[in-house]
XYZ file of C-alpha atoms in Angstrom:
172
model
C 0.000 0.000 0.000
C 2.824 2.390 0.851
C 4.326 1.839 -2.611
C 1.096 3.132 -4.122
C 1.269 6.285 -1.992
C 4.776 7.253 -3.134
C 3.696 7.971 -6.734
C 0.743 9.998 -5.396
C 3.083 12.034 -3.196
C 5.617 12.411 -5.995
C 2.856 13.637 -8.316
C 1.675 15.887 -5.498
C 5.111 17.503 -5.330
C 6.313 17.288 -8.927
C 3.261 19.087 -10.289
C 4.461 22.211 -8.539
C 7.557 22.581 -10.717
C 7.568 25.587 -12.988
C 6.804 29.245 -12.618
C 3.256 29.944 -11.450
C 1.372 33.057 -10.508
C 1.471 33.595 -6.767
C -1.686 32.949 -4.779
C -2.801 35.454 -2.196
C -5.187 35.228 0.720
C -8.660 35.699 -0.667
C -12.359 35.394 0.106
C -15.243 34.349 -2.141
C -18.955 34.313 -1.396
C -21.052 31.895 -3.446
C -24.738 31.068 -3.691
C -24.700 27.484 -2.425
C -24.957 25.581 0.858
C -21.694 25.092 2.779
C -21.764 21.286 2.495
C -22.170 21.463 -1.279
C -19.276 23.912 -1.653
C -16.984 21.794 0.533
C -17.919 18.601 -1.353
C -17.208 20.238 -4.727
C -13.800 21.493 -3.614
C -12.635 18.479 -1.565
C -14.923 15.577 -2.512
C -14.130 12.047 -3.636
C -12.509 13.210 -6.875
C -10.024 15.534 -5.147
C -6.251 15.072 -4.818
C -6.756 13.709 -1.293
C -8.631 10.608 -2.420
C -5.341 8.633 -2.489
C -4.075 9.703 0.934
C -4.653 7.295 3.832
C -7.264 8.309 6.395
C -5.560 8.334 9.799
C -8.487 9.323 12.012
C -12.188 9.662 11.496
C -13.966 11.022 14.519
C -17.242 12.067 12.953
C -16.775 15.351 11.129
C -13.020 15.531 11.837
C -10.691 13.732 9.448
C -6.924 13.631 9.171
C -5.271 12.331 6.031
C -1.559 11.831 6.398
C 1.349 10.602 4.348
C 4.660 10.199 6.189
C 7.895 9.103 4.533
C 11.186 8.513 6.324
C 14.773 8.580 5.170
C 15.682 5.364 3.334
C 12.152 4.640 2.090
C 11.531 4.567 -1.679
C 10.677 7.995 -3.062
C 11.915 9.941 -0.040
C 14.671 11.641 -2.029
C 12.047 13.154 -4.371
C 10.178 14.740 -1.462
C 13.053 16.147 0.617
C 13.914 19.816 0.001
C 17.213 20.293 -1.838
C 18.646 22.494 0.904
C 17.712 19.978 3.632
C 19.440 16.723 2.573
C 19.839 15.792 6.247
C 16.051 15.644 6.745
C 14.795 12.359 8.159
C 11.011 12.654 7.868
C 8.538 14.358 5.515
C 4.840 14.650 6.299
C 1.971 15.770 4.115
C -1.167 16.134 6.196
C -4.661 17.251 5.332
C -6.767 18.061 8.384
C -10.452 18.545 7.644
C -13.214 19.676 9.942
C -16.038 18.879 7.534
C -17.679 21.099 6.275
C -16.081 24.028 8.103
C -12.364 23.871 7.374
C -9.581 22.204 5.376
C -5.929 22.679 6.299
C -3.092 21.318 4.123
C 0.292 21.062 5.816
C 3.709 20.076 4.446
C 6.360 19.604 7.125
C 9.948 18.410 7.316
C 11.356 16.747 10.460
C 8.296 17.007 12.706
C 7.475 20.601 11.879
C 11.014 22.010 12.045
C 10.197 23.415 8.612
C 6.539 23.858 7.742
C 4.131 25.538 5.366
C 0.467 25.125 4.555
C -2.821 26.379 3.180
C -6.116 26.841 4.970
C -9.688 27.048 3.692
C -12.597 28.017 5.942
C -16.261 27.710 4.980
C -18.637 30.113 6.742
C -22.363 29.651 6.308
C -23.877 33.118 5.887
C -27.351 31.802 5.039
C -28.738 28.376 4.050
C -27.884 29.124 0.409
C -24.850 31.381 0.853
C -21.288 30.427 1.844
C -18.178 32.514 2.369
C -14.962 30.670 1.493
C -11.791 32.191 2.927
C -8.360 31.050 1.787
C -5.159 31.796 3.686
C -1.516 30.839 3.195
C 0.453 29.766 6.266
C 3.755 31.523 6.552
C 6.779 29.367 5.888
C 8.406 28.665 9.231
C 11.785 27.236 10.174
C 15.379 27.660 9.033
C 16.587 26.858 5.537
C 13.125 27.257 4.032
C 14.359 27.975 0.502
C 14.250 24.270 -0.391
C 10.520 24.098 0.239
C 9.645 26.373 -2.679
C 8.994 23.547 -5.173
C 6.980 21.565 -2.646
C 5.144 24.693 -1.557
C 4.190 25.446 -5.129
C 2.645 21.972 -5.362
C 0.416 22.866 -2.412
C -0.473 26.114 -4.148
C -1.462 24.215 -7.276
C -3.870 22.144 -5.188
C -5.267 25.358 -3.692
C -5.663 26.875 -7.157
C -7.530 23.768 -8.350
C -9.831 23.900 -5.319
C -10.456 27.637 -5.712
C -11.162 27.177 -9.430
C -14.028 24.843 -8.497
C -15.728 27.852 -6.934
C -16.322 29.077 -10.503
C -19.007 26.371 -10.732
C -21.125 28.434 -8.331
C -22.728 31.818 -8.762
C -20.629 34.506 -7.064
C -22.679 36.818 -4.860
C -22.081 40.145 -3.210
C -21.642 39.658 0.531
C -23.659 42.739 1.400
C -26.746 41.372 -0.346
């Protein structure tokens, strides 16, 4: 099973190569129920479908992929400037349908970055989606740029799914 996860993680990270337009924190309000918006952005056909579910306590879910030094595919995931790293973790924490937090960390959070989506129900048919980028923390963070851009690609894909809904003015 772990061998199947390595290609998913490699795809996860390799897709970020190349120059992309920077994402910024942003907010969208759409005319749809919160559960429907969350399902469209992070449903069964999302990038997280291949990650193993670690916990499932009702509405809280944690998907996690951990690779350690010496395991197949580890060298593709470790940042170039951190060859001494011993553990890489990609985690997706979801409080369904209120929040999704994607985290990439090296050596138990010594170096970490992430993306966060929150889904606020303004009315039964109106949802505010807020997107925020976690600051890159830790020393020697330059090597995370390729892996960070892979996370941003996932965020861009999720945010693009908001185009399926009618955008509404929040004041309305």
